[in-house]
mmCIF file of C-alpha atoms in Angstrom:
data_model
loop_
_atom_site.group_PDB
_atom_site.id
_atom_site.type_symbol
_atom_site.label_atom_id
_atom_site.label_comp_id
_atom_site.label_asym_id
_atom_site.label_seq_id
_atom_site.Cartn_x
_atom_site.Cartn_y
_atom_site.Cartn_z
ATOM 1 C CA MET A 1 31.247 -9.428 7.250
ATOM 2 C CA VAL A 2 28.644 -8.587 9.892
ATOM 3 C CA SER A 3 28.228 -11.311 12.478
ATOM 4 C CA PRO A 4 24.688 -12.721 12.569
ATOM 5 C CA ASP A 5 25.043 -13.571 16.244
ATOM 6 C CA ARG A 6 24.845 -10.041 17.580
ATOM 7 C CA ALA A 7 23.185 -6.763 16.631
ATOM 8 C CA PRO A 8 25.545 -4.107 15.266
ATOM 9 C CA ASP A 9 26.743 -1.508 17.752
ATOM 10 C CA ARG A 10 24.167 1.267 18.094
ATOM 11 C CA LEU A 11 22.350 -0.256 15.102
ATOM 12 C CA GLU A 12 24.351 1.827 12.596
ATOM 13 C CA GLY A 13 22.293 3.397 9.863
ATOM 14 C CA LYS A 14 18.964 2.863 11.620
ATOM 15 C CA TYR A 15 17.617 6.345 10.878
ATOM 16 C CA ALA A 16 18.984 6.307 7.335
ATOM 17 C CA ALA A 17 17.223 2.955 6.813
ATOM 18 C CA MET A 18 13.979 4.362 8.274
ATOM 19 C CA ALA A 19 14.145 7.342 5.899
ATOM 20 C CA MET A 20 14.873 5.017 2.981
ATOM 21 C CA CYS A 21 11.943 2.727 3.913
ATOM 22 C CA TRP A 22 9.668 5.770 4.080
ATOM 23 C CA LEU A 23 10.708 6.829 0.569
ATOM 24 C CA LEU A 24 10.356 3.290 -0.793
ATOM 25 C CA GLY A 25 6.917 3.032 0.808
ATOM 26 C CA ASN A 26 5.995 6.265 -0.953
ATOM 27 C CA GLY A 27 7.144 4.802 -4.243
ATOM 28 C CA CYS A 28 5.121 1.634 -3.736
ATOM 29 C CA LEU A 29 1.794 3.477 -3.981
ATOM 30 C CA PHE A 30 2.685 6.888 -5.437
ATOM 31 C CA SER A 31 1.673 5.955 -8.998
ATOM 32 C CA TRP A 32 -1.570 4.285 -7.944
ATOM 33 C CA ASN A 33 -2.480 7.099 -5.553
ATOM 34 C CA SER A 34 -1.809 9.573 -8.356
ATOM 35 C CA MET A 35 -4.381 7.747 -10.461
ATOM 36 C CA LEU A 36 -6.875 7.737 -7.575
ATOM 37 C CA THR A 37 -6.260 11.380 -6.725
ATOM 38 C CA VAL A 38 -6.878 12.630 -10.290
ATOM 39 C CA VAL A 39 -10.100 10.623 -10.390
ATOM 40 C CA ASP A 40 -12.039 13.878 -10.890
ATOM 41 C CA TYR A 41 -10.238 14.183 -14.255
ATOM 42 C CA TYR A 42 -11.209 10.630 -15.206
ATOM 43 C CA VAL A 43 -14.801 11.165 -14.037
ATOM 44 C CA PHE A 44 -14.873 14.174 -16.397
ATOM 45 C CA LEU A 45 -13.399 12.152 -19.298
ATOM 46 C CA PHE A 46 -15.382 8.931 -18.743
ATOM 47 C CA PRO A 47 -18.561 9.870 -16.814
ATOM 48 C CA GLN A 48 -20.492 6.802 -17.974
ATOM 49 C CA TYR A 49 -17.860 4.232 -16.887
ATOM 50 C CA HIS A 50 -17.596 4.929 -13.107
ATOM 51 C CA PRO A 51 -13.765 5.191 -13.275
ATOM 52 C CA SER A 52 -13.325 5.597 -9.490
ATOM 53 C CA ARG A 53 -14.791 2.113 -9.067
ATOM 54 C CA ILE A 54 -13.700 0.388 -12.272
ATOM 55 C CA LEU A 55 -10.015 1.301 -11.983
ATOM 56 C CA THR A 56 -9.844 -0.118 -8.445
ATOM 57 C CA LEU A 57 -11.735 -3.218 -9.535
ATOM 58 C CA VAL A 58 -9.290 -3.790 -12.428
ATOM 59 C CA TYR A 59 -6.211 -3.126 -10.296
ATOM 60 C CA GLN A 60 -7.035 -5.589 -7.535
ATOM 61 C CA PRO A 61 -7.348 -8.953 -9.381
ATOM 62 C CA PHE A 62 -3.932 -8.406 -10.971
ATOM 63 C CA ALA A 63 -2.408 -7.525 -7.604
ATOM 64 C CA LEU A 64 -4.140 -10.396 -5.804
ATOM 65 C CA ILE A 65 -3.376 -13.160 -8.310
ATOM 66 C CA THR A 66 0.240 -12.023 -8.742
ATOM 67 C CA LEU A 67 0.837 -11.910 -4.994
ATOM 68 C CA ALA A 68 -0.840 -15.303 -4.477
ATOM 69 C CA ILE A 69 1.651 -16.830 -6.914
ATOM 70 C CA LEU A 70 4.585 -14.960 -5.369
ATOM 71 C CA ALA A 71 3.557 -15.868 -1.799
ATOM 72 C CA TYR A 72 3.262 -19.563 -2.718
ATOM 73 C CA HIS A 73 6.784 -19.595 -4.202
ATOM 74 C CA GLU A 74 8.164 -16.971 -1.769
ATOM 75 C CA ALA A 75 10.976 -19.156 -0.363
ATOM 76 C CA LYS A 76 12.523 -19.649 -3.820
ATOM 77 C CA ILE A 77 12.140 -16.142 -5.274
ATOM 78 C CA ASP A 78 14.996 -13.632 -5.342
ATOM 79 C CA THR A 79 13.559 -10.713 -3.358
ATOM 80 C CA ARG A 80 15.961 -8.197 -4.898
ATOM 81 C CA ARG A 81 14.946 -8.954 -8.494
ATOM 82 C CA ARG A 82 11.288 -9.073 -7.523
ATOM 83 C CA ILE A 83 11.277 -5.617 -5.909
ATOM 84 C CA ILE A 84 13.426 -3.948 -8.585
ATOM 85 C CA PHE A 85 11.129 -5.385 -11.278
ATOM 86 C CA GLY A 86 8.138 -3.921 -9.411
ATOM 87 C CA TYR A 87 9.600 -0.413 -9.205
ATOM 88 C CA ILE A 88 10.634 -0.522 -12.887
ATOM 89 C CA LEU A 89 7.067 -1.543 -13.816
ATOM 90 C CA PHE A 90 5.708 1.352 -11.735
ATOM 91 C CA PHE A 91 8.016 3.730 -13.611
ATOM 92 C CA ALA A 92 7.132 2.365 -17.068
ATOM 93 C CA SER A 93 3.375 2.353 -16.346
ATOM 94 C CA SER A 94 3.406 5.935 -15.034
ATOM 95 C CA LEU A 95 5.236 6.989 -18.176
ATOM 96 C CA LEU A 96 2.636 5.175 -20.306
ATOM 97 C CA VAL A 97 -0.182 7.172 -18.688
ATOM 98 C CA LEU A 98 1.553 10.333 -19.903
ATOM 99 C CA VAL A 99 2.128 8.899 -23.387
ATOM 100 C CA LEU A 100 -1.509 7.757 -23.679
ATOM 101 C CA ASP A 101 -2.862 11.134 -22.620
ATOM 102 C CA LEU A 102 -0.574 13.032 -24.999
ATOM 103 C CA ALA A 103 -1.298 10.610 -27.870
ATOM 104 C CA THR A 104 -5.083 11.062 -27.476
ATOM 105 C CA SER A 105 -4.830 14.814 -26.743
ATOM 106 C CA GLY A 106 -6.755 14.286 -23.520
ATOM 107 C CA LYS A 107 -9.869 12.918 -25.237
ATOM 108 C CA GLY A 108 -12.160 10.329 -23.669
ATOM 109 C CA GLY A 109 -13.723 7.310 -25.334
ATOM 110 C CA LEU A 110 -13.829 3.568 -24.792
ATOM 111 C CA GLY A 111 -10.410 2.885 -26.338
ATOM 112 C CA THR A 112 -8.664 5.389 -24.075
ATOM 113 C CA PHE A 113 -10.504 4.053 -21.041
ATOM 114 C CA ILE A 114 -9.438 0.479 -21.854
ATOM 115 C CA GLY A 115 -5.851 1.712 -22.117
ATOM 116 C CA ILE A 116 -6.098 3.333 -18.677
ATOM 117 C CA CYS A 117 -7.549 0.072 -17.304
ATOM 118 C CA VAL A 118 -4.625 -1.938 -18.718
ATOM 119 C CA ILE A 119 -2.183 0.437 -17.018
ATOM 120 C CA SER A 120 -4.183 0.101 -13.790
ATOM 121 C CA GLY A 121 -3.699 -3.677 -14.025
ATOM 122 C CA ALA A 122 0.062 -3.148 -14.511
ATOM 123 C CA PHE A 123 0.097 -1.050 -11.328
ATOM 124 C CA GLY A 124 -1.510 -4.030 -9.563
ATOM 125 C CA VAL A 125 1.234 -6.413 -10.734
ATOM 126 C CA ALA A 126 3.905 -3.917 -9.640
ATOM 127 C CA ASP A 127 2.267 -3.452 -6.234
ATOM 128 C CA ALA A 128 2.216 -7.213 -5.603
ATOM 129 C CA ASN A 129 5.920 -7.445 -6.373
ATOM 130 C CA VAL A 130 6.972 -4.429 -4.313
ATOM 131 C CA GLN A 131 4.603 -4.372 -1.345
ATOM 132 C CA GLY A 132 4.674 -8.111 -0.671
ATOM 133 C CA GLY A 133 8.441 -8.236 -1.175
ATOM 134 C CA MET A 134 9.189 -5.215 1.018
ATOM 135 C CA VAL A 135 6.851 -6.212 3.875
ATOM 136 C CA GLY A 136 8.280 -9.730 3.834
ATOM 137 C CA ASP A 137 11.853 -8.392 3.740
ATOM 138 C CA LEU A 138 11.268 -5.879 6.550
ATOM 139 C CA SER A 139 9.356 -8.359 8.726
ATOM 140 C CA PHE A 140 12.625 -9.921 9.897
ATOM 141 C CA MET A 141 14.144 -6.528 10.681
ATOM 142 C CA THR A 142 13.424 -4.106 13.527
ATOM 143 C CA SER A 143 9.768 -3.035 13.729
ATOM 144 C CA GLU A 144 10.669 0.638 13.177
ATOM 145 C CA LEU A 145 11.622 -0.151 9.582
ATOM 146 C CA ILE A 146 8.339 -1.798 8.630
ATOM 147 C CA GLN A 147 6.462 0.997 10.431
ATOM 148 C CA SER A 148 8.388 3.552 8.337
ATOM 149 C CA PHE A 149 7.586 1.665 5.139
ATOM 150 C CA LEU A 150 3.886 1.503 6.040
ATOM 151 C CA ALA A 151 3.920 5.205 6.938
ATOM 152 C CA GLY A 152 5.473 5.863 3.528
ATOM 153 C CA LEU A 153 2.585 4.016 1.875
ATOM 154 C CA ALA A 154 0.138 6.363 3.592
ATOM 155 C CA ALA A 155 2.326 9.419 2.983
ATOM 156 C CA SER A 156 2.097 8.793 -0.762
ATOM 157 C CA GLY A 157 -1.650 9.310 -0.479
ATOM 158 C CA ALA A 158 -1.298 12.452 1.625
ATOM 159 C CA ILE A 159 1.375 13.922 -0.674
ATOM 160 C CA THR A 160 -0.589 13.209 -3.857
ATOM 161 C CA SER A 161 -3.718 14.717 -2.267
ATOM 162 C CA ALA A 162 -1.805 17.868 -1.287
ATOM 163 C CA LEU A 163 -0.345 18.138 -4.790
ATOM 164 C CA ARG A 164 -3.822 17.654 -6.249
ATOM 165 C CA LEU A 165 -5.232 20.497 -4.155
ATOM 166 C CA ILE A 166 -2.375 22.735 -5.321
ATOM 167 C CA THR A 167 -2.699 21.823 -9.011
ATOM 168 C CA LYS A 168 -6.494 22.104 -8.909
ATOM 169 C CA ALA A 169 -6.201 25.601 -7.469
ATOM 170 C CA ALA A 170 -3.394 26.582 -9.885
ATOM 171 C CA PHE A 171 -5.176 25.397 -13.021
ATOM 172 C CA GLU A 172 -8.801 25.947 -11.965
ATOM 173 C CA ASN A 173 -9.386 28.936 -14.233
ATOM 174 C CA SER A 174 -7.247 27.788 -17.155
ATOM 175 C CA LYS A 175 -8.328 25.864 -20.222
ATOM 176 C CA ASP A 176 -7.881 22.085 -19.758
ATOM 177 C CA GLY A 177 -7.010 22.693 -16.078
ATOM 178 C CA LEU A 178 -7.944 19.161 -14.989
ATOM 179 C CA ARG A 179 -5.798 17.652 -17.721
ATOM 180 C CA LYS A 180 -2.774 19.840 -16.976
ATOM 181 C CA GLY A 181 -2.898 18.825 -13.316
ATOM 182 C CA ALA A 182 -3.144 15.126 -14.210
ATOM 183 C CA VAL A 183 -0.216 15.332 -16.666
ATOM 184 C CA LEU A 184 1.921 17.082 -14.052
ATOM 185 C CA PHE A 185 1.013 14.378 -11.543
ATOM 186 C CA PHE A 186 2.215 11.507 -13.678
ATOM 187 C CA ALA A 187 5.363 13.362 -14.736
ATOM 188 C CA ILE A 188 6.264 13.685 -11.029
ATOM 189 C CA SER A 189 5.243 10.058 -10.456
ATOM 190 C CA SER A 190 7.503 8.788 -13.258
ATOM 191 C CA PHE A 191 10.481 10.693 -11.867
ATOM 192 C CA PHE A 192 9.879 9.432 -8.326
ATOM 193 C CA GLU A 193 9.518 5.781 -9.372
ATOM 194 C CA CYS A 194 12.819 6.040 -11.272
ATOM 195 C CA LEU A 195 14.400 7.406 -8.084
ATOM 196 C CA CYS A 196 13.057 4.420 -6.092
ATOM 197 C CA VAL A 197 14.677 1.971 -8.524
ATOM 198 C CA ILE A 198 18.049 3.642 -7.908
ATOM 199 C CA LEU A 199 17.606 3.869 -4.116
ATOM 200 C CA TYR A 200 16.592 0.231 -3.670
ATOM 201 C CA ALA A 201 19.160 -1.180 -6.111
ATOM 202 C CA PHE A 202 22.227 0.779 -5.040
ATOM 203 C CA VAL A 203 21.711 2.488 -1.650
ATOM 204 C CA PHE A 204 19.398 0.435 0.598
ATOM 205 C CA PRO A 205 21.433 -2.856 0.485
ATOM 206 C CA LYS A 206 24.579 -1.083 1.753
ATOM 207 C CA ILE A 207 23.093 0.343 4.964
ATOM 208 C CA PRO A 208 24.763 -1.487 7.937
ATOM 209 C CA ILE A 209 21.585 -2.345 9.872
ATOM 210 C CA VAL A 210 19.966 -3.725 6.700
ATOM 211 C CA LYS A 211 23.034 -5.858 5.972
ATOM 212 C CA TYR A 212 22.974 -7.168 9.551
ATOM 213 C CA TYR A 213 19.342 -8.316 9.498
ATOM 214 C CA ARG A 214 19.645 -9.852 6.041
ATOM 215 C CA ASN A 215 22.771 -11.724 7.083
ATOM 216 C CA LYS A 216 20.940 -12.919 10.202
ATOM 217 C CA ALA A 217 18.040 -14.156 8.050
ATOM 218 C CA ALA A 218 20.504 -15.990 5.794
ATOM 219 C CA SER A 219 22.058 -17.675 8.829
ATOM 220 C CA GLU A 220 18.551 -18.901 9.762
ATOM 221 C CA GLY A 221 18.056 -20.515 6.359
ATOM 222 C CA SER A 222 16.633 -17.731 4.181
ATOM 223 C CA LYS A 223 17.416 -18.176 0.492
ATOM 224 C CA THR A 224 15.707 -14.968 -0.679
ATOM 225 C CA VAL A 225 18.328 -12.489 0.532
ATOM 226 C CA ALA A 226 21.442 -13.792 -1.258
ATOM 227 C CA ALA A 227 21.390 -11.205 -4.077
ATOM 228 C CA ASP A 228 20.770 -8.335 -1.650
ATOM 229 C CA LEU A 229 23.655 -9.473 0.553
ATOM 230 C CA ALA A 230 25.919 -9.679 -2.483
ATOM 231 C CA ALA A 231 24.859 -6.126 -3.449
ATOM 232 C CA GLY A 232 25.829 -5.052 0.074
ATOM 233 C CA GLY A 233 29.235 -6.677 -0.221
ATOM 234 C CA ILE A 234 28.572 -9.606 2.142
ATOM 235 C CA GLN A 235 29.574 -13.191 1.421
ATOM 236 C CA THR A 236 26.632 -15.526 1.964
ATOM 237 C CA LEU A 237 26.585 -19.014 3.468
ATOM 238 C CA SER A 238 27.137 -22.007 1.222
ATOM 239 C CA LYS A 239 24.152 -24.045 0.038
ATOM 240 C CA GLU A 240 25.129 -26.867 2.392
ATOM 241 C CA GLU A 241 25.173 -24.499 5.400
ATOM 242 C CA VAL A 242 21.827 -23.006 4.410
ATOM 243 C CA GLU A 243 20.216 -26.445 4.085
ATOM 244 C CA LYS A 244 21.316 -27.331 7.635
ATOM 245 C CA CYS A 245 19.334 -24.466 9.142
ATOM 246 C CA SER A 246 16.472 -24.270 6.651
ATOM 247 C CA GLU A 247 13.853 -26.043 8.802
ATOM 248 C CA ARG A 248 10.851 -23.757 9.194
ATOM 249 C CA PHE A 249 7.062 -23.757 9.471
ATOM 250 C CA SER A 250 5.276 -24.219 6.158
ATOM 251 C CA ASN A 251 3.090 -21.429 4.778
ATOM 252 C CA LYS A 252 0.013 -23.419 5.783
ATOM 253 C CA GLN A 253 1.243 -23.776 9.368
ATOM 254 C CA LEU A 254 2.099 -20.070 9.552
ATOM 255 C CA LEU A 255 -1.333 -19.145 8.229
ATOM 256 C CA LEU A 256 -3.160 -21.381 10.706
ATOM 257 C CA GLN A 257 -1.114 -19.977 13.606
ATOM 258 C CA ASN A 258 -1.918 -16.423 12.523
ATOM 259 C CA ILE A 259 -5.380 -16.809 11.022
ATOM 260 C CA ASP A 260 -6.769 -14.067 13.281
ATOM 261 C CA TYR A 261 -4.195 -11.565 12.022
ATOM 262 C CA ALA A 262 -4.909 -12.603 8.424
ATOM 263 C CA ILE A 263 -8.672 -12.131 8.895
ATOM 264 C CA ASP A 264 -8.024 -8.783 10.600
ATOM 265 C CA MET A 265 -6.082 -7.560 7.552
ATOM 266 C CA PHE A 266 -8.825 -8.772 5.223
ATOM 267 C CA VAL A 267 -11.609 -7.104 7.236
ATOM 268 C CA ILE A 268 -9.712 -3.806 7.718
ATOM 269 C CA TYR A 269 -9.327 -3.294 3.980
ATOM 270 C CA THR A 270 -12.708 -4.730 2.983
ATOM 271 C CA LEU A 271 -14.396 -2.101 5.128
ATOM 272 C CA THR A 272 -12.101 0.729 4.004
ATOM 273 C CA LEU A 273 -12.357 0.044 0.265
ATOM 274 C CA SER A 274 -16.130 -0.410 0.434
ATOM 275 C CA ILE A 275 -16.202 3.331 1.241
ATOM 276 C CA PHE A 276 -12.986 4.773 -0.209
ATOM 277 C CA PRO A 277 -12.592 6.042 -2.893
ATOM 278 C CA GLY A 278 -15.808 5.192 -4.792
ATOM 279 C CA PHE A 279 -18.453 6.243 -2.249
ATOM 280 C CA LEU A 280 -16.508 9.369 -1.285
ATOM 281 C CA SER A 281 -16.122 10.539 -4.891
ATOM 282 C CA GLU A 282 -19.612 9.771 -6.225
ATOM 283 C CA ASP A 283 -22.222 9.259 -3.517
ATOM 284 C CA THR A 284 -21.891 12.059 -0.981
ATOM 285 C CA GLY A 285 -24.409 14.450 -2.486
ATOM 286 C CA SER A 286 -24.034 18.163 -3.295
ATOM 287 C CA HIS A 287 -22.428 20.507 -0.797
ATOM 288 C CA GLY A 288 -20.984 23.980 -0.442
ATOM 289 C CA LEU A 289 -17.507 22.859 -1.521
ATOM 290 C CA GLY A 290 -18.823 21.921 -4.970
ATOM 291 C CA GLY A 291 -16.149 20.330 -7.188
ATOM 292 C CA TRP A 292 -13.655 20.507 -4.318
ATOM 293 C CA TYR A 293 -15.713 18.225 -2.073
ATOM 294 C CA ALA A 294 -14.475 14.809 -3.314
ATOM 295 C CA VAL A 295 -10.869 16.060 -3.477
ATOM 296 C CA VAL A 296 -11.030 17.346 0.117
ATOM 297 C CA LEU A 297 -12.566 14.079 1.384
ATOM 298 C CA ILE A 298 -9.871 11.961 -0.276
ATOM 299 C CA ALA A 299 -7.197 14.292 1.121
ATOM 300 C CA MET A 300 -8.629 14.010 4.661
ATOM 301 C CA TYR A 301 -8.687 10.202 4.401
ATOM 302 C CA ASN A 302 -5.039 10.151 3.318
ATOM 303 C CA VAL A 303 -3.927 12.527 6.072
ATOM 304 C CA GLY A 304 -5.805 10.450 8.673
ATOM 305 C CA ASP A 305 -4.240 7.243 7.328
ATOM 306 C CA LEU A 306 -0.771 8.785 7.607
ATOM 307 C CA ILE A 307 -1.291 10.019 11.179
ATOM 308 C CA GLY A 308 -2.719 6.626 12.191
ATOM 309 C CA ARG A 309 0.460 4.854 11.099
ATOM 310 C CA TYR A 310 2.566 6.947 13.469
ATOM 311 C CA ILE A 311 0.377 6.504 16.555
ATOM 312 C CA PRO A 312 1.781 2.987 17.331
ATOM 313 C CA LEU A 313 5.213 4.580 17.813
ATOM 314 C CA LEU A 314 3.820 5.729 21.159
ATOM 315 C CA LYS A 315 3.966 2.477 23.144
ATOM 316 C CA PHE A 316 1.069 3.503 25.369
ATOM 317 C CA PHE A 317 -1.286 3.684 22.374
ATOM 318 C CA LYS A 318 -0.060 0.588 20.542
ATOM 319 C CA LEU A 319 -2.398 -2.421 20.536
ATOM 320 C CA GLU A 320 -0.476 -5.693 20.912
ATOM 321 C CA SER A 321 -3.203 -7.982 22.261
ATOM 322 C CA ARG A 322 -4.609 -10.177 19.494
ATOM 323 C CA LYS A 323 -8.101 -10.009 21.012
ATOM 324 C CA TYR A 324 -8.099 -6.218 21.268
ATOM 325 C CA ILE A 325 -6.860 -5.838 17.678
ATOM 326 C CA THR A 326 -9.661 -8.097 16.423
ATOM 327 C CA ALA A 327 -12.270 -6.270 18.524
ATOM 328 C CA ALA A 328 -11.104 -2.882 17.212
ATOM 329 C CA THR A 329 -11.170 -4.226 13.639
ATOM 330 C CA LEU A 330 -14.745 -5.522 13.905
ATOM 331 C CA SER A 331 -15.968 -2.315 15.573
ATOM 332 C CA ARG A 332 -15.180 -0.395 12.358
ATOM 333 C CA PHE A 333 -18.250 -1.940 10.711
ATOM 334 C CA LEU A 334 -20.231 0.717 12.590
ATOM 335 C CA LEU A 335 -18.790 3.167 10.064
ATOM 336 C CA VAL A 336 -21.029 1.750 7.301
ATOM 337 C CA PRO A 337 -24.349 3.008 8.772
ATOM 338 C CA ALA A 338 -22.535 6.130 9.980
ATOM 339 C CA PHE A 339 -21.495 7.041 6.420
ATOM 340 C CA TYR A 340 -24.914 6.133 4.996
ATOM 341 C CA PHE A 341 -26.870 8.372 7.366
ATOM 342 C CA THR A 342 -24.314 11.183 7.233
ATOM 343 C CA ALA A 343 -24.466 11.245 3.419
ATOM 344 C CA LYS A 344 -28.265 11.295 3.611
ATOM 345 C CA TYR A 345 -28.883 13.698 6.498
ATOM 346 C CA GLY A 346 -25.572 15.210 7.695
ATOM 347 C CA ASP A 347 -23.561 18.179 6.475
ATOM 348 C CA GLN A 348 -20.069 18.226 5.007
ATOM 349 C CA GLY A 349 -18.366 18.809 8.387
ATOM 350 C CA TRP A 350 -19.572 15.457 9.742
ATOM 351 C CA MET A 351 -18.590 13.689 6.527
ATOM 352 C CA ILE A 352 -15.074 15.148 6.685
ATOM 353 C CA MET A 353 -14.733 14.019 10.310
ATOM 354 C CA LEU A 354 -15.935 10.480 9.522
ATOM 355 C CA THR A 355 -13.601 10.231 6.525
ATOM 356 C CA SER A 356 -10.644 11.317 8.664
ATOM 357 C CA PHE A 357 -11.485 8.634 11.248
ATOM 358 C CA LEU A 358 -11.802 6.007 8.497
ATOM 359 C CA GLY A 359 -8.233 6.782 7.406
ATOM 360 C CA LEU A 360 -6.900 7.090 10.972
ATOM 361 C CA SER A 361 -8.238 3.687 12.052
ATOM 362 C CA ASN A 362 -7.105 2.040 8.801
ATOM 363 C CA GLY A 363 -3.501 3.173 9.205
ATOM 364 C CA TYR A 364 -3.353 2.490 12.940
ATOM 365 C CA LEU A 365 -4.650 -1.084 12.766
ATOM 366 C CA THR A 366 -2.496 -1.923 9.721
ATOM 367 C CA VAL A 367 0.694 -1.072 11.619
ATOM 368 C CA CYS A 368 -0.485 -2.869 14.773
ATOM 369 C CA VAL A 369 -1.099 -6.118 12.868
ATOM 370 C CA LEU A 370 2.008 -6.096 10.665
ATOM 371 C CA THR A 371 4.393 -5.288 13.525
ATOM 372 C CA ALA A 372 2.863 -7.739 16.031
ATOM 373 C CA ALA A 373 2.407 -10.812 13.815
ATOM 374 C CA PRO A 374 6.067 -11.618 12.899
ATOM 375 C CA LYS A 375 7.346 -11.623 16.496
ATOM 376 C CA GLY A 376 8.769 -14.933 17.716
ATOM 377 C CA TYR A 377 9.569 -16.418 14.303
ATOM 378 C CA LYS A 378 12.821 -16.997 12.389
ATOM 379 C CA GLY A 379 13.762 -14.777 9.449
ATOM 380 C CA PRO A 380 12.444 -17.032 6.640
ATOM 381 C CA GLU A 381 9.155 -17.518 8.532
ATOM 382 C CA GLN A 382 8.766 -13.786 9.110
ATOM 383 C CA ASN A 383 9.335 -13.151 5.414
ATOM 384 C CA ALA A 384 6.707 -15.740 4.467
ATOM 385 C CA LEU A 385 4.217 -14.425 7.037
ATOM 386 C CA GLY A 386 4.679 -10.863 5.780
ATOM 387 C CA ASN A 387 3.811 -12.004 2.250
ATOM 388 C CA LEU A 388 0.750 -13.910 3.474
ATOM 389 C CA LEU A 389 -0.586 -10.936 5.432
ATOM 390 C CA VAL A 390 -0.170 -8.617 2.440
ATOM 391 C CA LEU A 391 -2.029 -11.222 0.359
ATOM 392 C CA PHE A 392 -4.987 -10.989 2.757
ATOM 393 C CA LEU A 393 -4.671 -7.191 2.720
ATOM 394 C CA LEU A 394 -5.002 -7.172 -1.081
ATOM 395 C CA GLY A 395 -7.837 -9.699 -0.840
ATOM 396 C CA GLY A 396 -9.643 -7.286 1.453
ATOM 397 C CA ILE A 397 -9.080 -4.421 -0.976
ATOM 398 C CA PHE A 398 -10.551 -6.503 -3.808
ATOM 399 C CA ALA A 399 -13.558 -7.524 -1.710
ATOM 400 C CA GLY A 400 -14.112 -3.920 -0.584
ATOM 401 C CA ALA A 401 -13.848 -2.559 -4.138
ATOM 402 C CA THR A 402 -16.479 -5.120 -5.202
ATOM 403 C CA LEU A 403 -18.823 -4.356 -2.295
ATOM 404 C CA ASP A 404 -18.443 -0.643 -3.046
ATOM 405 C CA TRP A 405 -20.854 -1.144 -5.944
ATOM 406 C CA LEU A 406 -23.653 -1.909 -3.470
ATOM 407 C CA TRP A 407 -23.874 1.823 -2.730
ATOM 408 C CA LEU A 408 -25.278 2.262 -6.267
ATOM 409 C CA ILE A 409 -28.302 0.006 -5.668
ATOM 410 C CA GLY A 410 -31.495 1.995 -6.040
ATOM 411 C CA LYS A 411 -29.819 4.803 -8.018
ATOM 412 C CA GLY A 412 -30.741 3.509 -11.447
ATOM 413 C CA CYS A 413 -27.160 2.593 -12.300
ATOM 414 C CA PHE A 414 -27.768 -1.107 -12.974
#
């Protein structure tokens, strides 16, 4: 049994845990990013339904409502079961996309679109279970682990974008090229989500540094880590011992103490999702790249987001001041007029640069907030705060996806 009173020598398994968190972060958004990245296929199938906007708008209420319920009951929920359920739902939903496409022979229509929307909602439920659970779980561990998980989230976007560029080029001149690329995407996605179920259930709990931090959280009164500790072969404290050290700030107190961080998360993602992916895939005009333009823009956003999540590893560039983080967050609103005038008067080079900066700033500020906020709290409080911040993150995504429709005003779409 690892002693909760001291860190393990040399933090055994730290790099293995970082690699595992990166892979699990990938799995958290790989299915959803696959759906976003093949949006050109869905725009072709359902041109009258604005799939790039509708799918995001369907996804978010399910994610938001599910996470709100989970965050409220966070202290009583078994984190292990929650996260495994989420990855299994990702796997099943990705498989259903394949089944639906094969069953309809790649034909459009309202019925098929409704089916895709239902699967999008299932992705939202899975995301709430996995992302909220993982961020909460990693919030009481070393900051490198949550940074790796967040980098994995962004890497899923970059990887799916790279795969999309490859499949688009490979199938461009073949019959049903768009469909073949999309089918390949979700076959890969299904396999990867199955892999994440295995990694989280059987490998991650046995890494020494993970066992140490979970045992430490249990010694501070956390009730959510018992199943994970058992999976790692560690005997947990008795209920009586847990009750003695279970005093902690309530969710309301934690939220009030960190309301600036919560608002920062909301604003970061409201701004980002008001532009990405809807505006970038439908409202940027005609350019020399033709059908490649939207795919390239989405790829540049994802690459920028990934790079931004690694910048805070350099201490000199990491923002830790609450005031500076808030100021940087609010300054991103200048991107709205920048995108509007670039789409209207600029060329594709400026749009690509702006899109890259949108992703870079999104990833950078996300890591700064989620690594700074939990400091100074006990394990159960850090877990709860992580869930609350992800709730505001998803709230921002929902608000941004709704505001994204404002770009269509004056285009005869209403």
